[in-house]
Amino acid sequence: MKNVILNALSLRTLLLSFSLAAAGNALGVGTPAFTNIQNTATLNYQDSLGGARNKDSNTVTVQVRQVYAVSVETSAPENTIPPTRQFQAISGNSRLISYTLQNAGNGPDTFGLSVVQSGTDDYDAVTAIYLDANNDGVPDGPAITSAALAASNDGVSDRTHILVQVTAPAGTPVGQTSRFALKAVSQGDASKLDDQNYAQLSVSAAGQIALSESVNPSGGVNPGQSLT
């Protein structure tokens, strides 16, 4: 009888450990913050007469904590900026540089926005940050310093488009270059930030044309329907 009890207790400990491990896996990123997860362990054993028995443990409830994370694209390190993130403008003129801001956490968050200027380039550009809600390359509303985003698994409502306006100050010599990055910092956890998305603006005598496009109607269309 003593051996049966010890085996049952050992098995119960094993099953409870397995149950808690399963709960840990359920708490991964993607589970909405403050979700309650319940787990119950079941002990199956034989009594001293060989009869099958089972016993459920108390229900354990675990609440998912909020995980904070942020991502800014397009990523590019300060000293190896790809050609697609290198732009030109006539001295005194501006360019609009596009970024995508994503809430990569599991709950709503507000992100502080600023522009980081390189300390090893030729000049500091004059900058301003704008929301581009419909991603048409045109600022929507006045300049902003923060953006609030919901957490979502649909890949849409947890992200938004940002435009950074950069201006080469009047009188900046042709050929000089400025490097800068959009910095986003989580309000929920200031240690979660992204500022490794550098772009470059060089002063040109000829400048550079920027094009934007839009489509109407937007969203889904039926086969054979015309788009403008």
PDB file of N, CA and C in Angstrom, residues 6 45 56 81 153:
ATOM      1  N   LEU A   6       3.176   6.137  -2.905  1.00  0.00           N
ATOM      2  CA  LEU A   6       4.342   6.877  -3.381  1.00  0.00           C
ATOM      3  C   LEU A   6       4.310   7.010  -4.899  1.00  0.00           C
ATOM      4  N   TYR A  45      -4.664   6.652 -11.740  1.00  0.00           N
ATOM      5  CA  TYR A  45      -3.863   5.702 -10.987  1.00  0.00           C
ATOM      6  C   TYR A  45      -4.702   4.462 -10.648  1.00  0.00           C
ATOM      7  N   ASP A  56      -8.952  14.995 -10.234  1.00  0.00           N
ATOM      8  CA  ASP A  56      -8.612  16.284 -10.830  1.00  0.00           C
ATOM      9  C   ASP A  56      -8.010  17.210  -9.785  1.00  0.00           C
ATOM     10  N   ILE A  81      23.914  52.083 -45.414  1.00  0.00           N
ATOM     11  CA  ILE A  81      22.563  52.404 -45.899  1.00  0.00           C
ATOM     12  C   ILE A  81      22.431  51.931 -47.348  1.00  0.00           C
ATOM     13  N   ASN A 153      -3.684  40.614 -34.367  1.00  0.00           N
ATOM     14  CA  ASN A 153      -3.063  39.514 -35.094  1.00  0.00           C
ATOM     15  C   ASN A 153      -3.409  39.532 -36.578  1.00  0.00           C
TER      16      ASN A 153
END
